[in-house]
């Protein structure tokens, strides 16, 4: 079966495409390559384009006859969303409506949607269960929450079957080293700490040291990207097997502070991570940790690579390999992977 993967050249999308291709499914990637990479989409056809282009989506569906869709394509920086909410509502809401219209018109019933723990806002309960109130504190979370509501109503009206996967913090890289996290600019904790350890940036900033947490820094539930990829496969199987539409947290249930992640990077790399303490980043809640029971019960999902050390090790291997390749004479991702 062919599966449409929007944003399949991006970080989580590419790891999911790889896993699907190893399970006899053909990922058909649509990606505008604004943040994704052509080198990361190598497990099936890739169509370069944006979901604002409704004609393109319909053409892809007519050509490829996919059986289901996994929808990753979105803007996904909390900080940027605070400064440029228009971009977030346009990319994440309007473009998703375009996609859903095309899927419904093509008679496609199954969608797995990339949602986020940012839909919960500042949680009143920890770990966070799926039935926790959703009250986002940034436009990114708001845009994802809106799409979850759209899915709910489209399910009722048009019979769309969906699973919204609410990611906590995706991190790590393909354990086989074929793909990894590559954002420009990079804003995420683990790669930034690694870049600081590698000397690719002079230091990393610790955003907020006055949070009400044991060491004063923010706590997040880091989940390995390969584990996230597997959850998409399981969600597809669940839907195709007649499962009811629902939202599911993807996290490990373990929280790690910014300082703890920095220590893990220092341990794994054997290098120092130079840091500077900075103000809190707007839009960041103090603690986000998943109640991950539902993913296990409903989908049979068990994280395999999500210990902090496994996350940091795979990420370190990915980022330091690039450094080695460059120092060996210019082998780059574009032609080397
Ligand atoms: N963070 C930090 N310095 C950085 C990048 C991130 O202190 O250079 C913190 C950030 O404030 C948050 C945590 O690390 O508390 C995870 O941030 P990230 O951007 O990786 O993911 P997010 O939680 O925004 O999805």
mmCIF file of C-alpha atoms and ligand atoms in Angstrom:
data_model
loop_
_atom_site.group_PDB
_atom_site.id
_atom_site.type_symbol
_atom_site.label_atom_id
_atom_site.label_comp_id
_atom_site.label_asym_id
_atom_site.label_seq_id
_atom_site.Cartn_x
_atom_site.Cartn_y
_atom_site.Cartn_z
ATOM 1 C CA UNK A 1 0.000 0.000 0.000
ATOM 2 C CA UNK A 2 1.131 3.542 -0.737
ATOM 3 C CA UNK A 3 0.947 6.060 2.116
ATOM 4 C CA UNK A 4 0.957 9.820 1.531
ATOM 5 C CA UNK A 5 3.454 11.514 3.843
ATOM 6 C CA UNK A 6 3.240 15.285 3.875
ATOM 7 C CA UNK A 7 6.435 16.752 5.286
ATOM 8 C CA UNK A 8 8.163 13.430 4.651
ATOM 9 C CA UNK A 9 11.516 15.124 4.008
ATOM 10 C CA UNK A 10 11.465 16.613 7.502
ATOM 11 C CA UNK A 11 12.801 15.250 10.741
ATOM 12 C CA UNK A 12 10.036 12.966 12.065
ATOM 13 C CA UNK A 13 8.527 12.484 8.587
ATOM 14 C CA UNK A 14 11.721 11.064 7.107
ATOM 15 C CA UNK A 15 12.238 8.623 9.972
ATOM 16 C CA UNK A 16 8.634 7.490 9.530
ATOM 17 C CA UNK A 17 9.063 7.090 5.756
ATOM 18 C CA UNK A 18 12.110 4.926 6.356
ATOM 19 C CA UNK A 19 10.267 2.687 8.809
ATOM 20 C CA UNK A 20 7.235 2.340 6.527
ATOM 21 C CA UNK A 21 9.431 1.360 3.603
ATOM 22 C CA UNK A 22 10.943 -1.399 5.757
ATOM 23 C CA UNK A 23 7.416 -2.694 6.419
ATOM 24 C CA UNK A 24 6.448 -3.128 2.749
ATOM 25 C CA UNK A 25 4.624 0.195 2.537
ATOM 26 C CA UNK A 26 5.522 2.816 -0.071
ATOM 27 C CA UNK A 27 5.862 6.342 1.310
ATOM 28 C CA UNK A 28 4.784 8.999 -1.211
ATOM 29 C CA UNK A 29 6.306 12.200 0.106
ATOM 30 C CA UNK A 30 4.945 15.685 -0.548
ATOM 31 C CA UNK A 31 7.282 18.316 0.853
ATOM 32 C CA UNK A 32 8.053 21.904 -0.135
ATOM 33 C CA UNK A 33 11.614 21.456 1.179
ATOM 34 C CA UNK A 34 11.314 24.722 3.111
ATOM 35 C CA UNK A 35 12.663 22.958 6.198
ATOM 36 C CA UNK A 36 12.966 19.374 4.941
ATOM 37 C CA UNK A 37 15.795 17.948 2.860
ATOM 38 C CA UNK A 38 15.767 16.092 -0.414
ATOM 39 C CA UNK A 39 18.472 13.748 0.916
ATOM 40 C CA UNK A 40 16.130 12.734 3.729
ATOM 41 C CA UNK A 41 13.380 11.545 1.351
ATOM 42 C CA UNK A 42 14.833 8.460 -0.223
ATOM 43 C CA UNK A 43 12.397 5.678 0.531
ATOM 44 C CA UNK A 44 9.863 6.384 -2.185
ATOM 45 C CA UNK A 45 8.723 9.040 -4.633
ATOM 46 C CA UNK A 46 8.961 12.689 -3.591
ATOM 47 C CA UNK A 47 6.784 15.436 -5.014
ATOM 48 C CA UNK A 48 8.107 18.912 -4.295
ATOM 49 C CA UNK A 49 5.272 21.256 -3.437
ATOM 50 C CA UNK A 50 3.288 23.065 -0.810
ATOM 51 C CA UNK A 51 -0.145 22.182 0.559
ATOM 52 C CA UNK A 52 -1.345 25.652 -0.412
ATOM 53 C CA UNK A 53 -1.328 24.210 -3.941
ATOM 54 C CA UNK A 54 -4.641 22.352 -3.908
ATOM 55 C CA UNK A 55 -4.239 21.263 -7.529
ATOM 56 C CA UNK A 56 -0.975 19.558 -6.694
ATOM 57 C CA UNK A 57 -2.437 17.605 -3.779
ATOM 58 C CA UNK A 58 -5.313 16.386 -5.927
ATOM 59 C CA UNK A 59 -2.932 15.431 -8.703
ATOM 60 C CA UNK A 60 -0.755 13.427 -6.290
ATOM 61 C CA UNK A 61 -3.801 11.591 -4.961
ATOM 62 C CA UNK A 62 -5.017 10.836 -8.505
ATOM 63 C CA UNK A 63 -1.581 9.580 -9.574
ATOM 64 C CA UNK A 64 -0.537 7.541 -6.576
ATOM 65 C CA UNK A 65 -3.776 6.032 -5.219
ATOM 66 C CA UNK A 66 -2.578 6.098 -1.620
ATOM 67 C CA UNK A 67 -4.498 4.160 1.037
ATOM 68 C CA UNK A 68 -3.938 6.602 3.914
ATOM 69 C CA UNK A 69 -2.141 9.825 4.816
ATOM 70 C CA UNK A 70 0.265 10.844 7.542
ATOM 71 C CA UNK A 71 0.287 14.608 7.839
ATOM 72 C CA UNK A 72 3.526 16.104 9.197
ATOM 73 C CA UNK A 73 3.909 19.215 7.035
ATOM 74 C CA UNK A 74 3.730 22.225 9.346
ATOM 75 C CA UNK A 75 5.641 25.083 10.884
ATOM 76 C CA UNK A 76 6.846 23.923 14.272
ATOM 77 C CA UNK A 77 8.805 26.533 16.216
ATOM 78 C CA UNK A 78 7.110 27.768 19.372
ATOM 79 C CA UNK A 79 9.209 30.956 19.545
ATOM 80 C CA UNK A 80 8.638 31.854 15.900
ATOM 81 C CA UNK A 81 4.909 31.264 16.299
ATOM 82 C CA UNK A 82 4.775 33.928 19.015
ATOM 83 C CA UNK A 83 6.324 36.467 16.632
ATOM 84 C CA UNK A 84 4.690 35.395 13.385
ATOM 85 C CA UNK A 85 1.323 33.763 14.161
ATOM 86 C CA UNK A 86 0.051 34.431 10.610
ATOM 87 C CA UNK A 87 2.580 31.966 9.275
ATOM 88 C CA UNK A 88 1.356 29.333 11.739
ATOM 89 C CA UNK A 89 -2.345 29.668 11.066
ATOM 90 C CA UNK A 90 -1.750 29.752 7.319
ATOM 91 C CA UNK A 91 0.634 26.786 7.153
ATOM 92 C CA UNK A 92 -0.818 24.647 9.883
ATOM 93 C CA UNK A 93 -4.526 25.369 9.615
ATOM 94 C CA UNK A 94 -5.384 26.590 6.109
ATOM 95 C CA UNK A 95 -3.020 24.179 4.373
ATOM 96 C CA UNK A 96 -4.332 21.306 6.484
ATOM 97 C CA UNK A 97 -7.886 22.187 5.459
ATOM 98 C CA UNK A 98 -6.731 22.012 1.816
ATOM 99 C CA UNK A 99 -5.271 18.582 2.418
ATOM 100 C CA UNK A 100 -8.316 17.246 4.266
ATOM 101 C CA UNK A 101 -10.666 18.517 1.546
ATOM 102 C CA UNK A 102 -8.613 16.731 -1.088
ATOM 103 C CA UNK A 103 -8.495 13.509 0.945
ATOM 104 C CA UNK A 104 -12.236 13.523 1.544
ATOM 105 C CA UNK A 105 -12.981 14.278 -2.115
ATOM 106 C CA UNK A 106 -10.695 11.422 -3.144
ATOM 107 C CA UNK A 107 -12.586 9.073 -0.824
ATOM 108 C CA UNK A 108 -9.650 8.593 1.516
ATOM 109 C CA UNK A 109 -10.698 7.743 5.040
ATOM 110 C CA UNK A 110 -7.530 7.453 7.147
ATOM 111 C CA UNK A 111 -5.304 10.218 8.519
ATOM 112 C CA UNK A 112 -2.579 10.199 11.142
ATOM 113 C CA UNK A 113 -1.958 13.765 12.267
ATOM 114 C CA UNK A 114 1.141 15.291 13.919
ATOM 115 C CA UNK A 115 -0.168 17.067 16.967
ATOM 116 C CA UNK A 116 1.699 18.246 20.007
ATOM 117 C CA UNK A 117 1.794 18.536 23.773
ATOM 118 C CA UNK A 118 1.797 22.306 23.118
ATOM 119 C CA UNK A 119 -1.988 21.939 22.736
ATOM 120 C CA UNK A 120 -2.221 21.525 26.526
ATOM 121 C CA UNK A 121 -0.736 24.926 27.375
ATOM 122 C CA UNK A 122 0.449 25.151 30.969
ATOM 123 C CA UNK A 123 -0.764 21.874 32.404
ATOM 124 C CA UNK A 124 -2.558 21.641 35.724
ATOM 125 C CA UNK A 125 -1.703 17.960 36.086
ATOM 126 C CA UNK A 126 1.539 16.040 35.590
ATOM 127 C CA UNK A 127 2.020 13.636 33.854
ATOM 128 C CA UNK A 128 -0.489 14.953 31.331
ATOM 129 C CA UNK A 129 -3.311 12.600 30.286
ATOM 130 C CA UNK A 130 -5.013 12.985 26.891
ATOM 131 C CA UNK A 131 -8.240 14.208 28.504
ATOM 132 C CA UNK A 132 -6.450 17.158 30.116
ATOM 133 C CA UNK A 133 -7.936 20.488 29.119
ATOM 134 C CA UNK A 134 -6.319 21.926 25.972
ATOM 135 C CA UNK A 135 -5.565 25.607 26.469
ATOM 136 C CA UNK A 136 -2.500 26.476 24.348
ATOM 137 C CA UNK A 137 -0.227 29.370 25.328
ATOM 138 C CA UNK A 138 1.343 29.850 21.901
ATOM 139 C CA UNK A 139 0.044 30.054 18.297
ATOM 140 C CA UNK A 140 1.832 26.835 17.343
ATOM 141 C CA UNK A 141 -0.140 24.855 19.940
ATOM 142 C CA UNK A 142 -3.311 26.740 19.031
ATOM 143 C CA UNK A 143 -2.966 25.869 15.349
ATOM 144 C CA UNK A 144 -2.571 22.171 16.150
ATOM 145 C CA UNK A 145 -5.454 22.171 18.589
ATOM 146 C CA UNK A 146 -7.658 23.769 15.955
ATOM 147 C CA UNK A 147 -6.850 20.996 13.490
ATOM 148 C CA UNK A 148 -7.686 18.382 16.121
ATOM 149 C CA UNK A 149 -11.147 19.970 16.410
ATOM 150 C CA UNK A 150 -11.490 20.009 12.627
ATOM 151 C CA UNK A 151 -10.660 16.292 12.546
ATOM 152 C CA UNK A 152 -13.306 15.652 15.167
ATOM 153 C CA UNK A 153 -16.042 17.377 13.169
ATOM 154 C CA UNK A 154 -14.880 16.000 9.806
ATOM 155 C CA UNK A 155 -14.966 12.538 11.340
ATOM 156 C CA UNK A 156 -18.589 13.026 12.314
ATOM 157 C CA UNK A 157 -19.664 14.606 9.048
ATOM 158 C CA UNK A 158 -17.534 12.827 6.441
ATOM 159 C CA UNK A 159 -16.513 9.590 8.132
ATOM 160 C CA UNK A 160 -12.832 10.543 8.273
ATOM 161 C CA UNK A 161 -10.935 8.215 10.634
ATOM 162 C CA UNK A 162 -8.010 9.850 12.388
ATOM 163 C CA UNK A 163 -5.420 9.558 15.091
ATOM 164 C CA UNK A 164 -3.825 12.744 16.409
ATOM 165 C CA UNK A 165 -0.412 11.928 17.872
ATOM 166 C CA UNK A 166 0.531 14.520 20.460
ATOM 167 C CA UNK A 167 4.316 14.524 20.434
ATOM 168 C CA UNK A 168 6.269 15.607 23.431
ATOM 169 C CA UNK A 169 9.919 16.442 22.573
ATOM 170 C CA UNK A 170 11.232 14.590 19.529
ATOM 171 C CA UNK A 171 14.983 14.031 19.708
ATOM 172 C CA UNK A 172 17.754 11.642 18.624
ATOM 173 C CA UNK A 173 18.602 10.294 15.185
ATOM 174 C CA UNK A 174 18.223 7.133 13.133
ATOM 175 C CA UNK A 175 20.241 4.457 15.007
ATOM 176 C CA UNK A 176 21.621 3.307 11.619
ATOM 177 C CA UNK A 177 22.931 6.828 11.008
ATOM 178 C CA UNK A 178 21.172 7.366 7.649
ATOM 179 C CA UNK A 179 19.146 10.418 8.695
ATOM 180 C CA UNK A 180 18.962 12.799 11.623
ATOM 181 C CA UNK A 181 17.842 16.189 12.864
ATOM 182 C CA UNK A 182 18.888 19.091 10.653
ATOM 183 C CA UNK A 183 17.160 22.418 11.138
ATOM 184 C CA UNK A 184 18.366 25.789 9.926
ATOM 185 C CA UNK A 185 18.306 27.739 12.129
ATOM 186 C CA UNK A 186 18.513 25.086 14.843
ATOM 187 C CA UNK A 187 16.449 25.911 17.917
ATOM 188 C CA UNK A 188 16.131 22.544 19.650
ATOM 189 C CA UNK A 189 17.797 21.603 22.877
ATOM 190 C CA UNK A 190 19.692 18.392 22.024
ATOM 191 C CA UNK A 191 21.273 19.476 18.703
ATOM 192 C CA UNK A 192 22.144 22.886 20.130
ATOM 193 C CA UNK A 193 23.928 21.315 23.106
ATOM 194 C CA UNK A 194 25.777 19.021 20.677
ATOM 195 C CA UNK A 195 26.748 21.946 18.445
ATOM 196 C CA UNK A 196 28.133 23.735 21.521
ATOM 197 C CA UNK A 197 30.095 20.588 22.476
ATOM 198 C CA UNK A 198 31.468 20.385 18.926
ATOM 199 C CA UNK A 199 32.543 24.041 19.001
ATOM 200 C CA UNK A 200 30.100 24.908 16.199
ATOM 201 C CA UNK A 201 28.662 27.601 18.442
ATOM 202 C CA UNK A 202 30.569 29.340 21.227
ATOM 203 C CA UNK A 203 28.013 28.415 23.924
ATOM 204 C CA UNK A 204 24.402 27.433 24.395
ATOM 205 C CA UNK A 205 21.874 29.515 26.256
ATOM 206 C CA UNK A 206 19.874 27.941 29.058
ATOM 207 C CA UNK A 207 16.471 29.578 28.737
ATOM 208 C CA UNK A 208 15.219 30.131 32.270
ATOM 209 C CA UNK A 209 16.927 29.080 35.492
ATOM 210 C CA UNK A 210 14.111 30.248 37.783
ATOM 211 C CA UNK A 211 11.471 27.662 36.933
ATOM 212 C CA UNK A 212 9.753 25.894 39.848
ATOM 213 C CA UNK A 213 11.728 22.693 39.158
ATOM 214 C CA UNK A 214 14.471 20.993 41.238
ATOM 215 C CA UNK A 215 17.365 22.621 39.317
ATOM 216 C CA UNK A 216 15.446 25.687 38.104
ATOM 217 C CA UNK A 217 15.490 24.695 34.410
ATOM 218 C CA UNK A 218 12.559 23.518 32.290
ATOM 219 C CA UNK A 219 11.660 19.841 32.176
ATOM 220 C CA UNK A 220 10.645 18.051 28.977
ATOM 221 C CA UNK A 221 9.782 14.489 27.968
ATOM 222 C CA UNK A 222 12.338 13.688 25.237
ATOM 223 C CA UNK A 223 11.257 10.836 22.962
ATOM 224 C CA UNK A 224 13.416 9.186 20.325
ATOM 225 C CA UNK A 225 12.405 9.979 16.756
ATOM 226 C CA UNK A 226 12.537 6.296 15.755
ATOM 227 C CA UNK A 227 10.092 5.480 18.542
ATOM 228 C CA UNK A 228 7.841 8.276 17.276
ATOM 229 C CA UNK A 229 8.099 6.834 13.761
ATOM 230 C CA UNK A 230 6.976 3.419 15.015
ATOM 231 C CA UNK A 231 3.946 4.992 16.680
ATOM 232 C CA UNK A 232 2.824 6.311 13.274
ATOM 233 C CA UNK A 233 3.011 2.826 11.813
ATOM 234 C CA UNK A 234 1.050 1.447 14.769
ATOM 235 C CA UNK A 235 -1.537 4.230 14.474
ATOM 236 C CA UNK A 236 -2.008 3.411 10.782
ATOM 237 C CA UNK A 237 -2.487 -0.266 11.571
ATOM 238 C CA UNK A 238 -4.915 0.666 14.335
ATOM 239 C CA UNK A 239 -7.028 2.778 11.977
ATOM 240 C CA UNK A 240 -6.914 0.280 9.116
ATOM 241 C CA UNK A 241 -7.946 -2.399 11.619
ATOM 242 C CA UNK A 242 -11.121 -0.453 12.446
ATOM 243 C CA UNK A 243 -9.891 1.530 15.472
ATOM 244 C CA UNK A 244 -11.882 4.555 16.647
ATOM 245 C CA UNK A 245 -10.603 8.061 15.986
ATOM 246 C CA UNK A 246 -8.703 9.447 18.944
ATOM 247 C CA UNK A 247 -5.778 11.510 20.250
ATOM 248 C CA UNK A 248 -2.756 9.814 21.796
ATOM 249 C CA UNK A 249 0.217 11.236 23.704
ATOM 250 C CA UNK A 250 3.657 10.167 22.513
ATOM 251 C CA UNK A 251 6.068 10.585 25.372
ATOM 252 C CA UNK A 252 7.958 8.311 27.741
ATOM 253 C CA UNK A 253 6.556 9.571 31.034
ATOM 254 C CA UNK A 254 10.082 10.632 32.105
ATOM 255 C CA UNK A 255 11.038 14.282 32.341
ATOM 256 C CA UNK A 256 14.577 15.657 31.985
ATOM 257 C CA UNK A 257 15.687 19.178 32.844
ATOM 258 C CA UNK A 258 17.763 21.328 30.489
ATOM 259 C CA UNK A 259 20.754 20.928 32.807
ATOM 260 C CA UNK A 260 20.328 17.133 32.854
ATOM 261 C CA UNK A 261 20.326 16.995 29.052
ATOM 262 C CA UNK A 262 23.480 19.111 28.977
ATOM 263 C CA UNK A 263 25.159 16.694 31.405
ATOM 264 C CA UNK A 264 24.121 13.754 29.188
ATOM 265 C CA UNK A 265 25.673 15.451 26.141
ATOM 266 C CA UNK A 266 28.881 16.034 28.115
ATOM 267 C CA UNK A 267 28.921 12.399 29.263
ATOM 268 C CA UNK A 268 28.316 10.924 25.816
ATOM 269 C CA UNK A 269 30.620 13.293 23.918
ATOM 270 C CA UNK A 270 33.375 13.490 26.507
ATOM 271 C CA UNK A 271 33.396 17.276 25.860
ATOM 272 C CA UNK A 272 32.290 20.300 27.779
ATOM 273 C CA UNK A 273 29.120 22.153 26.761
ATOM 274 C CA UNK A 274 29.757 25.875 27.378
ATOM 275 C CA UNK A 275 26.546 27.494 28.667
ATOM 276 C CA UNK A 276 25.170 30.939 29.437
ATOM 277 C CA UNK A 277 22.127 31.455 31.569
ATOM 278 C CA UNK A 278 19.409 33.460 29.817
ATOM 279 C CA UNK A 279 15.826 34.599 30.369
ATOM 280 C CA UNK A 280 12.921 32.215 29.889
ATOM 281 C CA UNK A 281 11.847 31.797 26.264
ATOM 282 C CA UNK A 282 8.334 33.224 25.728
ATOM 283 C CA UNK A 283 5.723 30.512 25.295
ATOM 284 C CA UNK A 284 7.649 27.834 27.240
ATOM 285 C CA UNK A 285 5.823 26.129 30.130
ATOM 286 C CA UNK A 286 7.974 24.882 33.057
ATOM 287 C CA UNK A 287 7.233 21.147 32.798
ATOM 288 C CA UNK A 288 5.780 18.906 30.075
ATOM 289 C CA UNK A 289 5.705 15.163 30.744
ATOM 290 C CA UNK A 290 3.323 12.696 29.128
ATOM 291 C CA UNK A 291 1.049 10.173 30.673
ATOM 292 C CA UNK A 292 1.952 7.620 28.022
ATOM 293 C CA UNK A 293 -0.344 4.776 29.089
ATOM 294 C CA UNK A 294 -2.833 5.183 26.242
ATOM 295 C CA UNK A 295 -0.224 4.750 23.481
ATOM 296 C CA UNK A 296 0.804 1.478 25.062
ATOM 297 C CA UNK A 297 -2.726 0.181 25.715
ATOM 298 C CA UNK A 298 -4.331 1.265 22.447
ATOM 299 C CA UNK A 299 -1.467 1.009 19.955
ATOM 300 C CA UNK A 300 0.870 -1.417 21.725
ATOM 301 C CA UNK A 301 3.579 1.255 21.574
ATOM 302 C CA UNK A 302 6.676 0.806 23.736
ATOM 303 C CA UNK A 303 9.571 3.246 23.368
ATOM 304 C CA UNK A 304 12.776 1.309 22.651
ATOM 305 C CA UNK A 305 15.358 4.027 22.039
ATOM 306 C CA UNK A 306 14.127 6.778 24.347
ATOM 307 C CA UNK A 307 16.500 6.579 27.302
ATOM 308 C CA UNK A 308 18.251 9.942 27.551
ATOM 309 C CA UNK A 309 21.606 8.320 26.782
ATOM 310 C CA UNK A 310 20.304 6.501 23.673
ATOM 311 C CA UNK A 311 18.753 9.739 22.428
ATOM 312 C CA UNK A 312 21.934 11.712 22.962
ATOM 313 C CA UNK A 313 24.196 8.940 21.600
ATOM 314 C CA UNK A 314 22.310 8.603 18.308
ATOM 315 C CA UNK A 315 22.124 12.398 17.949
ATOM 316 C CA UNK A 316 25.829 12.711 18.765
ATOM 317 C CA UNK A 317 26.732 10.033 16.192
ATOM 318 C CA UNK A 318 24.746 11.883 13.549
ATOM 319 C CA UNK A 319 26.145 15.337 14.207
ATOM 320 C CA UNK A 320 29.744 14.294 14.844
ATOM 321 C CA UNK A 321 29.776 12.070 11.749
ATOM 322 C CA UNK A 322 29.064 15.147 9.653
ATOM 323 C CA UNK A 323 32.028 16.888 11.254
ATOM 324 C CA UNK A 324 34.256 13.891 10.461
ATOM 325 C CA UNK A 325 32.987 13.760 6.865
ATOM 326 C CA UNK A 326 33.682 17.455 6.342
ATOM 327 C CA UNK A 327 37.169 17.179 7.784
ATOM 328 C CA UNK A 328 37.832 14.190 5.466
ATOM 329 C CA UNK A 329 37.386 16.297 2.367
ATOM 330 C CA UNK A 330 33.919 17.626 1.861
ATOM 331 C CA UNK A 331 31.642 14.595 1.865
ATOM 332 C CA UNK A 332 28.284 16.234 2.410
ATOM 333 C CA UNK A 333 24.771 15.046 3.092
ATOM 334 C CA UNK A 334 23.747 16.010 -0.430
ATOM 335 C CA UNK A 335 25.996 13.537 -2.158
ATOM 336 C CA UNK A 336 27.198 11.379 0.674
ATOM 337 C CA UNK A 337 24.040 9.952 2.167
HETATM 338 N N1 LIG B 1 16.223 25.254 25.464
HETATM 339 C C1 LIG B 1 17.292 25.953 26.011
HETATM 340 N N2 LIG B 1 18.243 26.435 25.176
HETATM 341 C C2 LIG B 1 18.192 26.264 23.820
HETATM 342 C C3 LIG B 1 17.109 25.531 23.265
HETATM 343 C C4 LIG B 1 16.139 25.038 24.118
HETATM 344 O O1 LIG B 1 17.366 26.144 27.229
HETATM 345 O O2 LIG B 1 19.085 26.763 23.114
HETATM 346 C C5 LIG B 1 15.154 24.731 26.348
HETATM 347 C C6 LIG B 1 13.787 25.303 26.014
HETATM 348 O O3 LIG B 1 13.574 26.536 26.666
HETATM 349 C C7 LIG B 1 12.877 24.173 26.526
HETATM 350 C C8 LIG B 1 13.700 22.919 26.282
HETATM 351 O O4 LIG B 1 15.062 23.349 26.127
HETATM 352 O O5 LIG B 1 12.662 24.306 27.911
HETATM 353 C C9 LIG B 1 13.280 22.180 25.017
HETATM 354 O O6 LIG B 1 13.228 23.109 23.945
HETATM 355 P P1 LIG B 1 13.122 22.682 22.432
HETATM 356 O O7 LIG B 1 13.217 23.938 21.629
HETATM 357 O O8 LIG B 1 14.114 21.606 22.152
HETATM 358 O O9 LIG B 1 11.704 22.011 22.304
HETATM 359 P P2 LIG B 1 10.221 22.579 22.609
HETATM 360 O O10 LIG B 1 9.969 22.234 24.052
HETATM 361 O O11 LIG B 1 10.204 24.032 22.320
HETATM 362 O O12 LIG B 1 9.360 21.805 21.685
#
